[in-house]
Each structure stands twice: as C-alpha cells, then as structure tokens.
Amino acid sequence: MKYLLLNHKMNLLAFQMANYLDKLPHNPHLVVFPSAIYIPYFLGKGYRIGSQDVSSRKMGAVTSEVSAEQLKSLGVSYCLVGHSEWRKYHFEEEKEIAKKIEEATNSGLIAVLCIGEETKEEKYSILTKQLEEGLKFVEKIDTVWIAYEPLANIGSGIALAKEEINETILWIKEELKRKYQQETKVLYGGSVSSKNCHDLKDCLADGFLVGNASLNPEEVEKMIKELETSGENIS
Ligand code: PGA
C-alpha cells in the first residue's frame, strides 16, 4: 500500500482532538503530522508520528524551537522539512533546510524534504536546486523521503494530472539513483483527497502528503480503503 502522510498544518482545536482520535483509523502506512502541541495526543496509540518542522540547531538555548533529539526522545519518527508554507512564512532557504535535514537524520528521524515549483517554466531548475542544496549533507538517501508538491496544486482542490505526477516522480527517482546509487520514497502532495485517490492510486509515487483532506478522519478512512489495493511494500 502507498503511504499516507497527514499534514494537519495549523488546524484543529483542542476540544476537537478527542473526536478526531476516536475516528482516525489505524494503518501501518499512515503517518500523522499534527500541530506540535498535539503530538502528545497521538503518542502510545499505535500511530506513526511526524513533526511539521525541526530545528537546524542542537538542543540548548534556542527559544521556541524543537530539536530533532527531543522529537526522537518523545517517540516521533518523521519530520517535514522545507514545506512551501514554512519556506514562505519563515523566508527559509536551502542552506537552513540542509542543516535541518542533517540534524534530523543524525538523530534517527526520517526527514521528509518537501520540494515544488511555483510555475511550470521553472520546474526542473527549481527541483534540481532544491534537491542539490537541500540534500547537501546527506550521504545515504534512504534516511530522507521526498515529497513533490507543486505550489499551484496545494490547497487548490485540484491535484496535478497523473501523467505529470508520474513524469516528475520518475525524474526525481532517477536523479536520486544517479547520485546515491540507492532508492528512497518519493511522494506526491497537492489536493489529494478521497475524490482523486482512486485515479491516483496506481501512479508512480510511493505515497501522498495530504493537507486539507487529512482533517476529516472519515475522509482518511476512505483514502485508506482506496489505497489498500495500491502497490508499494512497507518498510
Ligand atoms: P493540501 O495540502 O492537501 O491541502 O493541498 C498538501 C500540503 O500542503 O502538504
């Protein structure tokens, strides 16, 4: 089955969490990325958990940040790095992203590097730069997953066409294989929901990073049902 990464972004209120948890299905291919304050709600309940960000610095006097080591010690196993919203609101550049990935992987987290172009014209030059510079300190690529998220499709309600997803995922996989002689998971993100899951389930991505549709557990259940018959083995 393909992976389903649930990116809650800055959503859900505390009183909504009990109902969400009550209804959220269990599946070994599901990884939940709640708002940081809600991570403890998911601990010990059999979910794989991710953080939506990680500090590029080591634990210590860094007010308001959370270190990879702290996340790992809590039971978190994944972290998003370089999501387009974080890049935008924090003016984050590739140099910082590379350091975050280094910290995350050194602490035993799987870093999910989000990449994606703003316009079609710049697509491959942007993706090349984001991969090259973001993965600067990475030696073994299987410690990092890549989430390809074209900015125009995030939150738009319209996913990229399957042919284009396939073309890009294939390109990313070949780039990584050429550089690292090793494979890793490459995901697609951008308006994936139960409505298009059926159509996308046989695409070349190893899974999906889902924003909006992840806020509704019934929607997650429908997506899991669709994806249960999709390829890709668990690791
Ligand atoms: P979306 O968000 O599914 O709401 O488009 C995806 C993402 O930003 O990771």
mmCIF file of C-alpha atoms and ligand atoms in Angstrom:
data_model
loop_
_atom_site.group_PDB
_atom_site.id
_atom_site.type_symbol
_atom_site.label_atom_id
_atom_site.label_comp_id
_atom_site.label_asym_id
_atom_site.label_seq_id
_atom_site.Cartn_x
_atom_site.Cartn_y
_atom_site.Cartn_z
ATOM 1 C CA MET A 1 0.000 0.000 0.000
ATOM 2 C CA LYS A 2 1.076 3.548 -0.625
ATOM 3 C CA TYR A 3 1.932 5.779 2.342
ATOM 4 C CA LEU A 4 -0.481 8.416 3.551
ATOM 5 C CA LEU A 5 1.135 11.315 5.381
ATOM 6 C CA LEU A 6 -1.395 13.526 7.157
ATOM 7 C CA ASN A 7 -0.264 17.129 7.376
ATOM 8 C CA HIS A 8 -2.632 18.903 9.750
ATOM 9 C CA LYS A 9 -0.828 22.215 9.305
ATOM 10 C CA MET A 10 -2.102 24.799 11.891
ATOM 11 C CA ASN A 11 -5.556 23.258 12.258
ATOM 12 C CA LEU A 12 -7.898 21.687 14.820
ATOM 13 C CA LEU A 13 -8.746 22.977 18.288
ATOM 14 C CA ALA A 14 -8.008 21.087 21.499
ATOM 15 C CA PHE A 15 -11.637 20.095 22.053
ATOM 16 C CA GLN A 16 -11.785 18.539 18.572
ATOM 17 C CA MET A 17 -8.879 16.168 19.178
ATOM 18 C CA ALA A 18 -10.777 13.513 21.135
ATOM 19 C CA ASN A 19 -13.277 13.032 18.314
ATOM 20 C CA TYR A 20 -10.510 13.074 15.702
ATOM 21 C CA LEU A 21 -8.542 10.408 17.552
ATOM 22 C CA ASP A 22 -11.637 8.367 18.153
ATOM 23 C CA LYS A 23 -12.354 8.137 14.434
ATOM 24 C CA LEU A 24 -8.865 8.086 12.919
ATOM 25 C CA PRO A 25 -8.162 4.610 11.509
ATOM 26 C CA HIS A 26 -5.021 2.669 12.272
ATOM 27 C CA ASN A 27 -2.786 1.619 9.441
ATOM 28 C CA PRO A 28 0.979 0.996 9.364
ATOM 29 C CA HIS A 29 1.228 3.177 6.234
ATOM 30 C CA LEU A 30 -0.300 6.171 7.956
ATOM 31 C CA VAL A 31 1.925 8.889 9.426
ATOM 32 C CA VAL A 32 0.297 11.782 11.312
ATOM 33 C CA PHE A 33 1.892 15.232 11.416
ATOM 34 C CA PRO A 34 -0.239 17.122 13.970
ATOM 35 C CA SER A 35 0.353 20.673 15.190
ATOM 36 C CA ALA A 36 3.327 20.371 17.555
ATOM 37 C CA ILE A 37 1.214 20.976 20.662
ATOM 38 C CA TYR A 38 -0.980 17.982 19.821
ATOM 39 C CA ILE A 39 1.816 15.456 19.226
ATOM 40 C CA PRO A 40 1.402 14.015 22.762
ATOM 41 C CA TYR A 41 -2.263 13.206 21.973
ATOM 42 C CA PHE A 42 -1.085 10.654 19.401
ATOM 43 C CA LEU A 43 1.626 9.013 21.489
ATOM 44 C CA GLY A 44 1.141 5.463 22.666
ATOM 45 C CA LYS A 45 -1.885 4.953 20.411
ATOM 46 C CA GLY A 46 -0.164 2.966 17.688
ATOM 47 C CA TYR A 47 0.311 5.785 15.176
ATOM 48 C CA ARG A 48 3.493 6.712 13.366
ATOM 49 C CA ILE A 49 4.054 10.352 14.229
ATOM 50 C CA GLY A 50 5.815 13.184 12.466
ATOM 51 C CA SER A 51 6.661 16.777 13.311
ATOM 52 C CA GLN A 52 5.834 19.556 10.878
ATOM 53 C CA ASP A 53 9.264 21.103 11.416
ATOM 54 C CA VAL A 54 12.559 20.553 13.216
ATOM 55 C CA SER A 55 15.302 22.882 14.426
ATOM 56 C CA SER A 56 18.549 23.101 12.493
ATOM 57 C CA ARG A 57 20.304 23.527 15.850
ATOM 58 C CA LYS A 58 21.278 21.216 18.632
ATOM 59 C CA MET A 59 19.350 21.167 21.903
ATOM 60 C CA GLY A 60 20.075 24.163 24.151
ATOM 61 C CA ALA A 61 19.456 27.899 24.353
ATOM 62 C CA VAL A 62 17.214 28.271 21.286
ATOM 63 C CA THR A 63 13.888 29.742 22.404
ATOM 64 C CA SER A 64 10.757 28.396 20.713
ATOM 65 C CA GLU A 65 12.401 25.715 18.601
ATOM 66 C CA VAL A 66 12.234 21.930 18.974
ATOM 67 C CA SER A 67 15.303 19.783 18.345
ATOM 68 C CA ALA A 68 15.464 16.540 16.416
ATOM 69 C CA GLU A 69 16.838 14.825 19.504
ATOM 70 C CA GLN A 70 13.840 15.981 21.577
ATOM 71 C CA LEU A 71 11.412 14.745 18.927
ATOM 72 C CA LYS A 72 13.136 11.394 18.730
ATOM 73 C CA SER A 73 13.133 11.041 22.525
ATOM 74 C CA LEU A 74 9.363 11.605 22.562
ATOM 75 C CA GLY A 75 8.625 8.868 20.042
ATOM 76 C CA VAL A 76 8.385 10.949 16.877
ATOM 77 C CA SER A 77 9.936 9.264 13.849
ATOM 78 C CA TYR A 78 9.426 11.656 10.922
ATOM 79 C CA CYS A 79 9.694 15.382 10.287
ATOM 80 C CA LEU A 80 8.722 17.604 7.403
ATOM 81 C CA VAL A 81 11.439 19.926 6.185
ATOM 82 C CA GLY A 82 11.055 22.757 3.697
ATOM 83 C CA HIS A 83 7.278 22.698 3.323
ATOM 84 C CA SER A 84 6.331 25.540 0.958
ATOM 85 C CA GLU A 85 4.283 27.305 3.654
ATOM 86 C CA TRP A 86 7.216 27.233 6.062
ATOM 87 C CA ARG A 87 9.601 28.392 3.329
ATOM 88 C CA LYS A 88 7.241 31.296 2.607
ATOM 89 C CA TYR A 89 6.427 32.491 6.121
ATOM 90 C CA HIS A 90 9.926 31.988 7.518
ATOM 91 C CA PHE A 91 11.852 33.051 4.413
ATOM 92 C CA GLU A 92 13.627 29.751 4.689
ATOM 93 C CA GLU A 93 16.402 29.000 2.289
ATOM 94 C CA GLU A 94 18.084 25.834 1.131
ATOM 95 C CA LYS A 95 21.065 26.323 3.482
ATOM 96 C CA GLU A 96 18.828 26.134 6.549
ATOM 97 C CA ILE A 97 16.872 23.218 5.094
ATOM 98 C CA ALA A 98 20.104 21.258 4.542
ATOM 99 C CA LYS A 99 21.067 21.797 8.203
ATOM 100 C CA LYS A 100 17.637 20.687 9.423
ATOM 101 C CA ILE A 101 17.905 17.504 7.380
ATOM 102 C CA GLU A 102 21.372 16.871 8.760
ATOM 103 C CA GLU A 103 20.136 17.292 12.350
ATOM 104 C CA ALA A 104 17.052 15.164 11.747
ATOM 105 C CA THR A 105 18.839 12.247 10.116
ATOM 106 C CA ASN A 106 21.703 12.317 12.640
ATOM 107 C CA SER A 107 19.083 11.900 15.366
ATOM 108 C CA GLY A 108 17.443 8.969 13.600
ATOM 109 C CA LEU A 109 14.387 10.765 12.227
ATOM 110 C CA ILE A 110 13.245 10.309 8.654
ATOM 111 C CA ALA A 111 13.258 13.775 7.116
ATOM 112 C CA VAL A 112 10.581 14.390 4.510
ATOM 113 C CA LEU A 113 12.007 17.060 2.227
ATOM 114 C CA CYS A 114 9.221 18.987 0.500
ATOM 115 C CA ILE A 115 10.077 20.377 -2.902
ATOM 116 C CA GLY A 116 7.985 22.002 -5.583
ATOM 117 C CA GLU A 117 7.916 24.705 -8.231
ATOM 118 C CA GLU A 118 5.843 27.849 -8.324
ATOM 119 C CA THR A 119 5.452 27.915 -12.109
ATOM 120 C CA LYS A 120 5.803 25.223 -14.754
ATOM 121 C CA GLU A 121 8.521 27.140 -16.635
ATOM 122 C CA GLU A 122 10.970 26.949 -13.725
ATOM 123 C CA LYS A 123 10.046 23.416 -12.687
ATOM 124 C CA TYR A 124 13.153 21.326 -13.294
ATOM 125 C CA SER A 125 15.653 24.076 -12.467
ATOM 126 C CA ILE A 126 13.900 24.672 -9.133
ATOM 127 C CA LEU A 127 13.624 20.977 -8.319
ATOM 128 C CA THR A 128 17.298 20.445 -9.199
ATOM 129 C CA LYS A 129 18.348 23.311 -6.899
ATOM 130 C CA GLN A 130 16.096 22.175 -4.043
ATOM 131 C CA LEU A 131 17.379 18.615 -4.243
ATOM 132 C CA GLU A 132 21.043 19.511 -4.649
ATOM 133 C CA GLU A 133 21.205 22.148 -1.931
ATOM 134 C CA GLY A 134 18.693 20.610 0.471
ATOM 135 C CA LEU A 135 20.440 17.255 0.418
ATOM 136 C CA LYS A 136 23.928 18.761 0.704
ATOM 137 C CA PHE A 137 24.900 16.812 3.829
ATOM 138 C CA VAL A 138 23.065 13.592 3.007
ATOM 139 C CA GLU A 139 25.157 10.533 2.293
ATOM 140 C CA LYS A 140 22.537 7.806 2.450
ATOM 141 C CA ILE A 141 19.356 8.874 0.712
ATOM 142 C CA ASP A 142 17.154 6.264 2.377
ATOM 143 C CA THR A 143 17.129 8.444 5.530
ATOM 144 C CA VAL A 144 15.249 11.121 3.584
ATOM 145 C CA TRP A 145 11.918 10.902 1.775
ATOM 146 C CA ILE A 146 10.996 13.423 -0.878
ATOM 147 C CA ALA A 147 7.539 14.992 -1.164
ATOM 148 C CA TYR A 148 6.926 16.632 -4.520
ATOM 149 C CA GLU A 149 4.314 19.361 -4.048
ATOM 150 C CA PRO A 150 3.725 21.805 -6.908
ATOM 151 C CA LEU A 151 2.688 25.065 -5.229
ATOM 152 C CA ALA A 152 -0.235 25.713 -7.590
ATOM 153 C CA ASN A 153 -1.892 22.459 -6.511
ATOM 154 C CA ILE A 154 -1.529 22.847 -2.745
ATOM 155 C CA GLY A 155 -4.879 23.778 -1.240
ATOM 156 C CA SER A 156 -6.392 24.358 -4.686
ATOM 157 C CA GLY A 157 -8.728 21.354 -4.647
ATOM 158 C CA ILE A 158 -7.191 20.180 -7.919
ATOM 159 C CA ALA A 159 -4.373 17.645 -7.939
ATOM 160 C CA LEU A 160 -1.759 17.618 -10.668
ATOM 161 C CA ALA A 161 -2.609 15.336 -13.596
ATOM 162 C CA LYS A 162 -1.434 11.759 -13.087
ATOM 163 C CA GLU A 163 0.792 11.831 -16.181
ATOM 164 C CA GLU A 164 2.603 14.870 -14.859
ATOM 165 C CA ILE A 165 2.931 13.375 -11.385
ATOM 166 C CA ASN A 166 4.443 10.262 -12.958
ATOM 167 C CA GLU A 167 6.845 12.195 -15.143
ATOM 168 C CA THR A 168 8.119 14.233 -12.197
ATOM 169 C CA ILE A 169 8.309 11.383 -9.698
ATOM 170 C CA LEU A 170 10.253 9.324 -12.229
ATOM 171 C CA TRP A 171 12.620 12.218 -12.844
ATOM 172 C CA ILE A 172 13.222 12.656 -9.086
ATOM 173 C CA LYS A 173 13.792 8.933 -8.594
ATOM 174 C CA GLU A 174 16.299 8.826 -11.455
ATOM 175 C CA GLU A 175 18.157 11.884 -10.179
ATOM 176 C CA LEU A 176 18.486 10.320 -6.732
ATOM 177 C CA LYS A 177 19.506 6.932 -8.060
ATOM 178 C CA ARG A 178 22.182 8.503 -10.234
ATOM 179 C CA LYS A 179 23.589 10.475 -7.307
ATOM 180 C CA TYR A 180 23.233 7.973 -4.464
ATOM 181 C CA GLN A 181 23.027 4.572 -6.186
ATOM 182 C CA GLN A 182 20.180 3.985 -3.794
ATOM 183 C CA GLU A 183 16.435 4.484 -3.728
ATOM 184 C CA THR A 184 14.069 6.209 -1.339
ATOM 185 C CA LYS A 185 10.367 7.009 -1.088
ATOM 186 C CA VAL A 186 9.104 9.802 -3.302
ATOM 187 C CA LEU A 187 5.634 11.127 -2.536
ATOM 188 C CA TYR A 188 3.202 13.483 -4.212
ATOM 189 C CA GLY A 189 1.270 16.214 -2.393
ATOM 190 C CA GLY A 190 -1.252 18.821 -3.514
ATOM 191 C CA SER A 191 -5.036 18.435 -3.097
ATOM 192 C CA VAL A 192 -5.079 14.662 -2.706
ATOM 193 C CA SER A 193 -8.434 13.515 -1.310
ATOM 194 C CA SER A 194 -10.842 10.581 -1.407
ATOM 195 C CA LYS A 195 -12.182 12.051 -4.646
ATOM 196 C CA ASN A 196 -8.984 11.617 -6.644
ATOM 197 C CA CYS A 197 -7.352 8.772 -4.687
ATOM 198 C CA HIS A 198 -8.893 6.177 -6.960
ATOM 199 C CA ASP A 199 -7.424 7.812 -10.017
ATOM 200 C CA LEU A 200 -4.038 8.422 -8.394
ATOM 201 C CA LYS A 201 -3.592 5.102 -6.630
ATOM 202 C CA ASP A 202 -1.590 3.493 -9.439
ATOM 203 C CA CYS A 203 0.676 6.499 -10.012
ATOM 204 C CA LEU A 204 4.443 6.176 -9.521
ATOM 205 C CA ALA A 205 4.514 7.997 -6.167
ATOM 206 C CA ASP A 206 5.180 5.854 -3.084
ATOM 207 C CA GLY A 207 2.534 7.760 -1.183
ATOM 208 C CA PHE A 208 0.777 11.077 -0.652
ATOM 209 C CA LEU A 209 1.219 14.072 1.635
ATOM 210 C CA VAL A 210 -2.307 15.222 2.408
ATOM 211 C CA GLY A 211 -3.314 18.564 3.923
ATOM 212 C CA ASN A 212 -6.989 19.570 3.891
ATOM 213 C CA ALA A 213 -8.415 16.068 3.490
ATOM 214 C CA SER A 214 -6.416 14.851 6.489
ATOM 215 C CA LEU A 215 -8.521 16.935 8.890
ATOM 216 C CA ASN A 216 -11.503 14.670 8.490
ATOM 217 C CA PRO A 217 -10.944 11.110 9.794
ATOM 218 C CA GLU A 218 -13.779 9.720 7.654
ATOM 219 C CA GLU A 219 -12.030 11.135 4.619
ATOM 220 C CA VAL A 220 -8.798 9.458 5.758
ATOM 221 C CA GLU A 221 -10.631 6.170 6.091
ATOM 222 C CA LYS A 222 -11.965 6.464 2.540
ATOM 223 C CA MET A 223 -8.472 7.192 1.223
ATOM 224 C CA ILE A 224 -7.058 4.166 3.046
ATOM 225 C CA LYS A 225 -9.765 1.965 1.527
ATOM 226 C CA GLU A 226 -8.851 3.188 -1.953
ATOM 227 C CA LEU A 227 -5.136 2.772 -1.360
ATOM 228 C CA GLU A 228 -5.286 -0.640 0.268
ATOM 229 C CA THR A 229 -5.073 -2.230 -3.155
ATOM 230 C CA SER A 230 -2.246 0.022 -4.341
ATOM 231 C CA GLY A 231 1.295 -1.262 -4.765
ATOM 232 C CA GLU A 232 4.360 -0.439 -2.657
ATOM 233 C CA ASN A 233 5.599 -2.525 0.214
ATOM 234 C CA ILE A 234 6.003 -1.424 3.785
ATOM 235 C CA SER A 235 9.437 -0.700 5.151
HETATM 236 P P1 PGA B 1 -3.423 20.031 0.509
HETATM 237 O O1 PGA B 1 -2.010 20.280 1.227
HETATM 238 O O2 PGA B 1 -3.650 18.538 0.504
HETATM 239 O O3 PGA B 1 -4.407 20.772 1.332
HETATM 240 O O4 PGA B 1 -3.295 20.556 -0.887
HETATM 241 C C1 PGA B 1 -0.909 19.471 0.967
HETATM 242 C C2 PGA B 1 0.302 20.033 1.666
HETATM 243 O O5 PGA B 1 0.468 21.258 1.733
HETATM 244 O O6 PGA B 1 1.123 19.263 2.193
#
